Amino acid sequence: MNRLPKWIVLLGALFFAGSAAAKETIKVGAILSVTGPAANLGGPEARTLQMLVDEANKKGGLSGHPIELLLKDSGGSPEKAISFAKKLIEEDKVFAIIGPSTSGETLKIKGIAEEGKTLLLSCAAAESIVKPVGKWVFKTPQNDSHAARKILEHIKKAGLTKIGLVSSNTGFGKAGKEQVEKLAKELGLEIVANEDYDKEATDLTAVATKLKAAGVQAFINWSIEPAQAIVLKNARQIGLDVPIYQSHGFGNIQYVKAAGPAAEGVIFPAGRLIVAESLPASHPQKSVLMKYKKDYEAQTKEDVSTFGGHAYDAFLMLGKVIEKAGVDREKAREALEGVQGLVGTAGIFNFSAQDHNGLQADAFEMLTVKQGKFVVLQEGAAKKDAPAKKK
Amino acid sequence: MTFALFLQYLVAGVTYGAIYAIVAIGFGIVYNATGIINFAQGEFVMLGGMFAVTLQAYVPLPVAVLLAVLIVMGVGALVEILFIRWLDRPTVLRMIVITIGLSIGMRELALLVWGEGVRSLPYFTGDAVTALSVGDVHVSPQVLWVLGTVGVIVAFLLFFFGQTRLGRQMRACAANRDAARLCGIDARGMVTLSFVLAAGIGALAGCVVSPITYVQYDSGTNLAIKGFTVAVLGGLGNSAAALGGGLILGVIESLSILVLPAAYKDVVAIAILLAILVFRPAGIFGNAATARLQEHA
Amino acid sequence: MSRSRYAPLAVFAALIVLVQLVTGAAGKSQYLTQLTMAGYYALPIVGLTLLMGYAGQISIGHAGFFAIGGYLSGFLTTYNLHELSGHWWVRAAAWLRLLSAGQDAFGSPSLVVRAWPACIAALLVIALVAYLIGKPVLRLKGHFLAMATLGFGTIVYRLVLGSSLMGAADGISDVPAFHLLPGLAISGKAAVRVSNYYIAWGLVLITVLLLGNLIHSRVGRALRAIHGAEEAATASGIDIQEAKLKMFVLSAVLAALGGVLLTHYNGGIGPSEASILKSVRMVAMVAIGGMANLWGALIMGALLNFLSMRGSFGSYDDAVFGGILVLIMLFSPQGLLRADLARRVLGAVMRRRKEPVT
């Protein structure tokens, strides 16, 4: 018989099929605060991630590897973050974890990620996440110190010396407060009023009054929660017409809407995502930002915010290392440290073994609010700050 | 500190206080009719704001507020009928736990429907920066709306419970349920009515307050605790006293930031609550003897 | 009588071992992580069952005690006293071998309190706080008591959230392992997963054993009498306030113990442990068990916490506990309040009174 036995044919077919078969699925974990006190961070982050994973999988995955997203809602609770991290790393053996949304949670699972040799791409802002550097821990948001420096240098350039500082009682607020206090001393600026306020406060006129009483020439409102809008309103209502500076936690148009006319003229540093349309076409970030904005707003029917962008950047980093190193964890980690010029929403990332954040002060653009929209701050307009008091 | 600044702190305190007072009044109504503290009162406030924000995209603002109030009144009736009505002389523990559970349930439903974002109604008059000024003291016109609303509510309740037949029937039920039934009063209906009334007032509060702050799926909880503090402070069940208690607490909270970091403002409020509960559960304006009777579970 | 009392304990112990063996055999040892966490959450449940079920006192603020315990122990074992090593009390503590020296994350010298003294200190503080709070508050009844405990829980939450010493919103991280005995440590590391599981649940068992003795003793019977009818209990000569207070302090210390050990197991703690929702969760689990039914509370509590910690309820975690609470309270309060039990005890107490008089 000249016919080959069936099983050899089958084996042969399988052999050839196998070499052209789909590459293995990569499991990616995500621990985000979709609900709870940090929901305004985790919600957009989760939606962004879901959108990106779906989009990638439609195209066959990242570098041909389908992505399986295991999204866990930690509700902002560190104990849940710890439990989920252990589960994702030890049981599901995920390739990487994106998140958590808050610094408190990230600090608690830093050690778990290190021990489990799993990449942790955090969406939280605290500098202590990457200082001291953990081999496997990276973060995507810009450093608070850069934001604080930009704000304080702007204040100094405007010739103002007595400033007020109000910050919310969250990790973000606390971290920013530390940075501002440190840098203000360095730049010779005097903080004459320094208050923490509750992120769930319903009215902050008393805090605004305290600022007015101290005679501040400008004040910084450092928060990432909606309550920062209340500060703006109350300050303008009681006639505190000094320049107001916000942190990059203001990067959500919802907050501008909540503050109404009180947000006019507010100055703050932020990633360029929220002014994407006004960027010149030659700007390296323009196409990435416009695409994210378009896709996100079409999908979720809500405005894009810089918070969701942090998850976007994390996914971008993931795609890059899979492209360079496949599914080998140690190689991927090394590859990430070598990534340069990665265009993300928060800026252009340049990683190294000592810098697991990859962003510098130029990731920030100074923005302001004009007629309820985010626009790039034009220097020279810096003097005309507060709106005329309306009667 | 100048006098003008002191007045400004007072104005701030009055703002908070009025907000708490409205929530407290809602607690009081249900408590009077049923002896229950409805922990879900804060959620009625939240729902009022949420519905109004959603509706005002389709109808003019006053209509949206009215509709929101009516809808939440319906919710209040639903809650009473589904969860409270058929309980036979429930113990206090049971009622507390059920209303806490309801509060959580409503909050999660709101999360499901509206998501976690924040929403505000537009200011009724003016906008976020308008302020009425007397000298160097400024107040947003919305605060006057809040105060006005509280005043109207208190006046309405005094009239309702004092002069109308329905109101007097409710008071009879609260005083002695069995006797009231013997007189032909529909005791069960009265309980439902009390929930409807409390829900409506809460919703109105939510609408009138939302421009000043904002409303979010979990904004009910914090308000409930403050509202309860004020209700107890003034004397549980007494609307006018709730207003007084609210103003007192609001001013104390506002002035407290002169000595304590603003982050501990809530601690002040709760410390006051604990002190009142321990030393004078009848509240400042309440009747000590009645309170001792009420204490008995 | 005593044999039937120890039987459930033995069954429970067997169950604990069985779960570990089965998960190990099935290659699912990782489940032990969440089960261990559930074990530490079971300690406050034991205390709360005693307080609510047997003594009939509501507490919707017990997570406050849990959190204070965890925070105090976490704080003491991470706060660097190196800068203060000149002070006499630091030197005294070092001489008493209460401190341990090492290096912090940046390599500079650190001096912190050892885990054992930190734990004991935390529990003592809790006992004091519970005593001071309990004395005035336990005289309240019904919803006033409930609100007072709610207020207490909220104050604790606000305090830890606002205090930068306690890490504010970030909480306390890098809490070291708790070395119970040489070779036995409470730590979250994967290598010691099994031993930690047994530590946690072994502790729960020991607690139940000790408390079982309490329940069946004279003090325990007195408590159940209180739960049934306070006036009658007073008439029988029981000092109500003292008994309630003792129970309150005991339940608080148990909750704090859970907090301390979980903090060391997790390596940190955040303000979320003090939230009212956590307190509500505890009440829910006690209610499920049947208020005075300890085993029911433990088993269901362990199951629910296990599922919650694995994220099985997704974003609707709190809704699940709230919903369970409502359903139980709506449909089966009879089984929860053990009216028959109270009546029997009361009957026995009344009978004893009659004899000497006639």
CSV table of C-alpha atoms in Angstrom, one decimal, chain C residues 38-349:
chain,number,residue,atom,x,y,z
C,38,ALA,CA,-11.8,35.3,56.9
C,39,GLY,CA,-10.5,33.6,60.1
C,40,TYR,CA,-9.2,36.9,61.5
C,41,TYR,CA,-12.5,38.5,60.5
C,42,ALA,CA,-14.2,35.8,62.5
C,43,LEU,CA,-12.7,37.0,65.8
C,44,PRO,CA,-14.8,40.1,66.0
C,45,ILE,CA,-17.8,38.0,64.9
C,46,VAL,CA,-17.3,35.8,68.0
C,47,GLY,CA,-17.2,38.8,70.2
C,48,LEU,CA,-20.2,40.5,68.5
C,49,THR,CA,-22.3,37.3,68.7
C,50,LEU,CA,-21.7,37.3,72.4
C,51,LEU,CA,-22.6,41.0,72.7
C,52,MET,CA,-25.6,41.0,70.4
C,53,GLY,CA,-26.8,37.5,70.7
C,54,TYR,CA,-26.3,36.7,74.4
C,55,ALA,CA,-26.3,40.1,76.0
C,56,GLY,CA,-28.6,41.7,73.5
C,57,GLN,CA,-26.7,44.9,73.0
C,58,ILE,CA,-26.5,46.4,69.6
C,59,SER,CA,-23.3,47.6,68.2
C,60,ILE,CA,-22.9,49.0,64.7
C,61,GLY,CA,-19.5,50.4,65.3
C,62,HIS,CA,-17.4,47.3,66.1
C,63,ALA,CA,-15.2,47.8,63.0
C,64,GLY,CA,-13.9,50.8,65.0
C,65,PHE,CA,-12.3,48.5,67.6
C,66,PHE,CA,-11.0,46.2,64.9
C,67,ALA,CA,-9.4,49.1,63.2
C,68,ILE,CA,-7.9,50.7,66.3
C,69,GLY,CA,-6.3,47.4,67.2
C,70,GLY,CA,-4.8,47.0,63.7
C,71,TYR,CA,-3.7,50.6,63.4
C,72,LEU,CA,-2.1,50.8,66.9
C,73,SER,CA,-0.1,47.6,66.3
C,74,GLY,CA,0.7,48.6,62.8
C,75,PHE,CA,1.8,52.0,63.9
C,76,LEU,CA,4.0,50.8,66.8
C,77,THR,CA,5.7,48.2,64.6
C,78,THR,CA,6.5,50.7,61.8
C,79,TYR,CA,7.1,54.1,63.5
C,80,ASN,CA,10.8,54.8,63.5
C,81,LEU,CA,11.9,55.8,66.9
C,82,HIS,CA,15.5,56.1,65.9
C,83,GLU,CA,15.4,59.9,66.0
C,84,LEU,CA,14.1,59.7,69.5
C,85,SER,CA,16.6,57.2,70.8
C,86,GLY,CA,18.0,59.8,73.2
C,87,HIS,CA,14.7,60.0,75.2
C,88,TRP,CA,14.6,58.0,78.4
C,89,TRP,CA,11.5,56.1,77.6
C,90,VAL,CA,13.0,54.9,74.4
C,91,ARG,CA,16.1,53.7,76.1
C,92,ALA,CA,13.9,52.1,78.8
C,93,ALA,CA,11.9,50.3,76.2
C,94,ALA,CA,15.0,49.1,74.5
C,95,TRP,CA,16.4,47.8,77.8
C,96,LEU,CA,13.1,45.9,78.4
C,97,ARG,CA,13.7,44.3,75.0
C,98,LEU,CA,10.5,45.8,73.6
C,99,LEU,CA,12.2,47.2,70.6
C,100,SER,CA,13.9,45.9,67.5
C,101,ALA,CA,16.5,47.6,65.4
C,102,GLY,CA,16.9,47.3,61.7
C,103,GLN,CA,16.9,49.2,58.5
C,104,ASP,CA,14.2,51.0,56.7
C,105,ALA,CA,13.4,50.9,53.0
C,106,PHE,CA,16.1,53.5,52.2
C,107,GLY,CA,18.8,51.7,54.2
C,108,SER,CA,18.9,54.1,57.2
C,109,PRO,CA,18.7,52.8,60.7
C,110,SER,CA,15.2,52.2,62.2
C,111,LEU,CA,14.0,51.4,65.6
C,112,VAL,CA,10.5,50.0,66.1
C,113,VAL,CA,8.5,48.2,68.7
C,114,ARG,CA,8.4,44.5,68.5
C,115,ALA,CA,5.2,42.8,67.5
C,116,TRP,CA,4.4,41.1,70.8
C,117,PRO,CA,4.6,44.2,73.0
C,118,ALA,CA,2.8,46.2,70.3
C,119,CYS,CA,0.0,43.7,70.2
C,120,ILE,CA,-0.4,43.7,74.0
C,121,ALA,CA,-0.3,47.4,74.1
C,122,ALA,CA,-2.9,47.7,71.5
C,123,LEU,CA,-5.2,45.3,73.3
C,124,LEU,CA,-4.8,47.1,76.6
C,125,VAL,CA,-5.6,50.4,75.0
C,126,ILE,CA,-8.7,48.9,73.4
C,127,ALA,CA,-9.9,47.5,76.7
C,128,LEU,CA,-9.5,51.0,78.3
C,129,VAL,CA,-11.2,52.7,75.4
C,130,ALA,CA,-14.1,50.2,75.4
C,131,TYR,CA,-14.5,50.6,79.1
C,132,LEU,CA,-14.6,54.4,79.0
C,133,ILE,CA,-17.0,54.4,76.0
C,134,GLY,CA,-19.1,51.6,77.3
C,135,LYS,CA,-19.7,52.9,80.7
C,136,PRO,CA,-21.9,55.9,79.6
C,137,VAL,CA,-23.1,54.5,76.3
C,138,LEU,CA,-24.4,51.1,77.5
C,139,ARG,CA,-27.0,52.8,79.6
C,140,LEU,CA,-28.7,53.8,76.4
C,141,LYS,CA,-31.2,51.6,74.7
C,142,GLY,CA,-32.6,50.8,71.4
C,143,HIS,CA,-31.8,53.2,68.6
C,144,PHE,CA,-30.0,55.6,70.8
C,145,LEU,CA,-27.5,52.8,71.6
C,146,ALA,CA,-27.3,51.9,68.0
C,147,MET,CA,-26.6,55.5,67.0
C,148,ALA,CA,-24.0,56.0,69.7
C,149,THR,CA,-22.1,52.9,68.4
C,150,LEU,CA,-22.5,54.1,64.9
C,151,GLY,CA,-21.1,57.5,66.0
C,152,PHE,CA,-18.2,55.8,67.6
C,153,GLY,CA,-17.4,53.8,64.5
C,154,THR,CA,-17.6,57.0,62.4
C,155,ILE,CA,-15.3,58.9,64.7
C,156,VAL,CA,-12.7,56.2,64.5
C,157,TYR,CA,-13.0,56.3,60.7
C,158,ARG,CA,-12.6,60.1,60.6
C,159,LEU,CA,-9.7,60.0,63.0
C,160,VAL,CA,-7.6,57.5,61.1
C,161,LEU,CA,-8.5,59.1,57.8
C,162,GLY,CA,-7.5,62.6,59.0
C,163,SER,CA,-4.4,61.7,61.0
C,164,SER,CA,-1.2,62.0,59.1
C,165,LEU,CA,0.5,60.1,61.8
C,166,MET,CA,-1.6,57.1,60.9
C,167,GLY,CA,-0.9,57.6,57.2
C,168,ALA,CA,-4.2,59.4,56.5
C,169,ALA,CA,-5.9,57.9,53.5
C,170,ASP,CA,-2.9,55.7,52.6
C,171,GLY,CA,-2.9,53.9,55.9
C,172,ILE,CA,0.1,52.1,57.3
C,173,SER,CA,2.2,49.9,55.0
C,174,ASP,CA,5.2,47.6,55.5
C,175,VAL,CA,4.0,46.2,58.7
C,176,PRO,CA,6.4,43.4,59.7
C,177,ALA,CA,5.5,39.8,60.4
C,178,PHE,CA,4.4,38.8,63.9
C,179,HIS,CA,6.7,36.3,65.4
C,180,LEU,CA,4.5,34.4,67.8
C,181,LEU,CA,7.1,31.8,68.7
C,182,PRO,CA,10.5,30.9,67.3
C,183,GLY,CA,9.7,29.4,64.0
C,184,LEU,CA,6.0,30.4,64.0
C,185,ALA,CA,5.1,33.8,62.5
C,186,ILE,CA,2.0,35.5,61.2
C,187,SER,CA,3.0,36.6,57.8
C,188,GLY,CA,1.4,36.8,54.4
C,189,LYS,CA,4.2,35.1,52.6
C,190,ALA,CA,3.2,32.2,50.4
C,191,ALA,CA,5.7,29.8,52.0
C,192,VAL,CA,3.9,29.9,55.3
C,193,ARG,CA,0.4,29.9,54.0
C,194,VAL,CA,-0.6,26.6,55.6
C,195,SER,CA,0.8,27.4,59.1
C,196,ASN,CA,-0.9,30.8,59.0
C,197,TYR,CA,-4.2,29.2,58.2
C,198,TYR,CA,-4.0,27.0,61.2
C,199,ILE,CA,-2.8,29.8,63.4
C,200,ALA,CA,-5.9,31.9,62.5
C,201,TRP,CA,-8.5,29.2,62.8
C,202,GLY,CA,-6.8,27.6,65.8
C,203,LEU,CA,-7.1,31.0,67.5
C,204,VAL,CA,-10.8,31.2,66.6
C,205,LEU,CA,-11.3,27.7,68.1
C,206,ILE,CA,-9.4,28.5,71.3
C,207,THR,CA,-11.4,31.7,71.6
C,208,VAL,CA,-14.7,29.8,71.2
C,209,LEU,CA,-13.6,27.2,73.7
C,210,LEU,CA,-12.7,29.9,76.3
C,211,LEU,CA,-15.9,31.8,75.6
C,212,GLY,CA,-17.9,28.6,75.8
C,213,ASN,CA,-16.9,28.2,79.3
C,214,LEU,CA,-18.0,31.8,79.9
C,215,ILE,CA,-21.4,31.3,78.4
C,216,HIS,CA,-22.1,28.3,80.4
C,217,SER,CA,-20.9,29.8,83.6
C,218,ARG,CA,-22.9,31.9,86.1
C,219,VAL,CA,-21.8,35.1,84.3
C,220,GLY,CA,-23.0,33.7,81.0
C,221,ARG,CA,-26.4,32.7,82.4
C,222,ALA,CA,-26.7,36.1,83.9
C,223,LEU,CA,-26.1,37.6,80.5
C,224,ARG,CA,-28.7,35.6,78.8
C,225,ALA,CA,-31.1,36.6,81.5
C,226,ILE,CA,-30.4,40.2,80.7
C,227,HIS,CA,-31.1,39.6,77.0
C,228,GLY,CA,-34.4,38.1,77.9
C,229,ALA,CA,-35.8,40.8,80.2
C,230,GLU,CA,-33.7,43.4,82.0
C,231,GLU,CA,-36.1,44.1,84.9
C,232,ALA,CA,-36.4,40.5,85.8
C,233,ALA,CA,-32.7,40.1,85.7
C,234,THR,CA,-32.2,43.0,88.0
C,235,ALA,CA,-34.8,41.6,90.3
C,236,SER,CA,-32.7,38.4,90.5
C,237,GLY,CA,-29.8,40.4,91.8
C,238,ILE,CA,-27.7,40.7,88.7
C,239,ASP,CA,-25.7,43.9,88.3
C,240,ILE,CA,-26.8,44.6,84.7
C,241,GLN,CA,-24.4,47.4,84.0
C,242,GLU,CA,-21.4,45.5,85.1
C,243,ALA,CA,-22.3,42.5,83.1
C,244,LYS,CA,-23.0,44.5,79.9
C,245,LEU,CA,-19.8,46.4,80.3
C,246,LYS,CA,-17.7,43.3,80.8
C,247,MET,CA,-19.2,41.8,77.7
C,248,PHE,CA,-18.7,45.0,75.7
C,249,VAL,CA,-15.0,45.2,76.7
C,250,LEU,CA,-14.5,41.6,75.9
C,251,SER,CA,-16.1,41.8,72.5
C,252,ALA,CA,-14.0,44.9,71.8
C,253,VAL,CA,-10.8,43.2,72.7
C,254,LEU,CA,-11.7,40.2,70.5
C,255,ALA,CA,-12.3,42.6,67.6
C,256,ALA,CA,-9.1,44.4,68.2
C,257,LEU,CA,-7.2,41.1,68.3
C,258,GLY,CA,-8.6,40.3,64.9
C,259,GLY,CA,-7.4,43.7,63.7
C,260,VAL,CA,-3.9,43.3,65.1
C,261,LEU,CA,-3.3,39.9,63.6
C,262,LEU,CA,-4.8,40.7,60.2
C,263,THR,CA,-2.7,43.8,60.0
C,264,HIS,CA,0.4,41.7,60.5
C,265,TYR,CA,-0.8,39.1,58.1
C,266,ASN,CA,-1.7,41.6,55.4
C,267,GLY,CA,1.4,43.7,56.1
C,268,GLY,CA,-0.7,46.9,56.4
C,269,ILE,CA,-4.0,48.5,57.1
C,270,GLY,CA,-6.1,51.3,55.6
C,271,PRO,CA,-9.0,53.5,56.8
C,272,SER,CA,-11.4,51.2,54.9
C,273,GLU,CA,-11.2,48.7,57.8
C,274,ALA,CA,-12.9,51.3,60.1
C,275,SER,CA,-15.8,52.1,57.7
C,276,ILE,CA,-19.4,51.7,58.8
C,277,LEU,CA,-19.9,49.2,56.0
C,278,LYS,CA,-17.5,46.9,57.7
C,279,SER,CA,-19.4,47.2,60.9
C,280,VAL,CA,-22.6,46.5,59.1
C,281,ARG,CA,-21.0,43.4,57.5
C,282,MET,CA,-20.2,42.1,61.0
C,283,VAL,CA,-23.7,42.6,62.2
C,284,ALA,CA,-24.9,40.9,59.0
C,285,MET,CA,-22.9,37.8,59.8
C,286,VAL,CA,-24.0,37.6,63.4
C,287,ALA,CA,-27.6,37.9,62.2
C,288,ILE,CA,-27.1,35.2,59.6
C,289,GLY,CA,-25.8,32.9,62.2
C,290,GLY,CA,-28.9,33.5,64.2
C,291,MET,CA,-27.8,36.1,66.7
C,292,ALA,CA,-27.0,33.6,69.4
C,293,ASN,CA,-25.9,30.8,67.2
C,294,LEU,CA,-22.1,31.0,67.2
C,295,TRP,CA,-21.4,28.2,64.8
C,296,GLY,CA,-23.8,29.5,62.2
C,297,ALA,CA,-22.2,32.9,62.4
C,298,LEU,CA,-18.7,31.5,62.0
C,299,ILE,CA,-19.4,29.2,59.1
C,300,MET,CA,-21.5,31.6,57.1
C,301,GLY,CA,-19.2,34.5,58.1
C,302,ALA,CA,-16.2,32.6,56.9
C,303,LEU,CA,-17.9,31.7,53.6
C,304,LEU,CA,-19.1,35.2,52.9
C,305,ASN,CA,-15.8,36.8,53.8
C,306,PHE,CA,-14.0,34.3,51.7
C,307,LEU,CA,-16.1,35.0,48.7
C,308,SER,CA,-16.0,38.8,49.3
C,309,MET,CA,-12.2,38.7,49.5
C,310,ARG,CA,-11.9,36.8,46.3
C,311,GLY,CA,-14.1,39.4,44.5
C,312,SER,CA,-16.9,37.0,43.8
C,313,PHE,CA,-19.5,39.7,44.5
C,314,GLY,CA,-17.7,42.2,42.2
C,315,SER,CA,-18.7,45.8,42.8
C,316,TYR,CA,-21.8,44.8,44.7
C,317,ASP,CA,-20.0,43.5,47.7
C,318,ASP,CA,-21.7,45.8,50.2
C,319,ALA,CA,-25.1,45.3,48.5
C,320,VAL,CA,-24.8,41.5,49.2
C,321,PHE,CA,-24.2,42.0,52.9
C,322,GLY,CA,-26.8,44.7,53.2
C,323,GLY,CA,-29.3,42.5,51.2
C,324,ILE,CA,-28.7,39.5,53.4
C,325,LEU,CA,-29.2,41.6,56.5
C,326,VAL,CA,-32.5,42.9,55.2
C,327,LEU,CA,-33.7,39.5,54.1
C,328,ILE,CA,-32.9,37.9,57.4
C,329,MET,CA,-34.5,40.7,59.4
C,330,LEU,CA,-37.6,40.6,57.3
C,331,PHE,CA,-38.2,36.9,57.2
C,332,SER,CA,-36.7,35.2,60.2
C,333,PRO,CA,-36.2,37.3,63.2
C,334,GLN,CA,-37.7,34.7,65.4
C,335,GLY,CA,-34.8,32.4,65.0
C,336,LEU,CA,-32.5,35.3,65.6
C,337,LEU,CA,-33.6,36.5,68.9
C,338,ARG,CA,-34.1,33.2,70.6
C,339,ALA,CA,-37.1,34.3,72.6
C,340,ASP,CA,-37.7,30.7,73.7
C,341,LEU,CA,-34.2,30.5,75.1
C,342,ALA,CA,-34.6,33.6,77.1
C,343,ARG,CA,-37.9,32.5,78.5
C,344,ARG,CA,-36.4,29.2,79.6
C,345,VAL,CA,-33.6,30.8,81.3
C,346,LEU,CA,-35.8,33.3,82.9
C,347,GLY,CA,-38.1,30.6,84.1
C,348,ALA,CA,-35.2,28.8,85.7
C,349,VAL,CA,-34.1,32.0,87.4
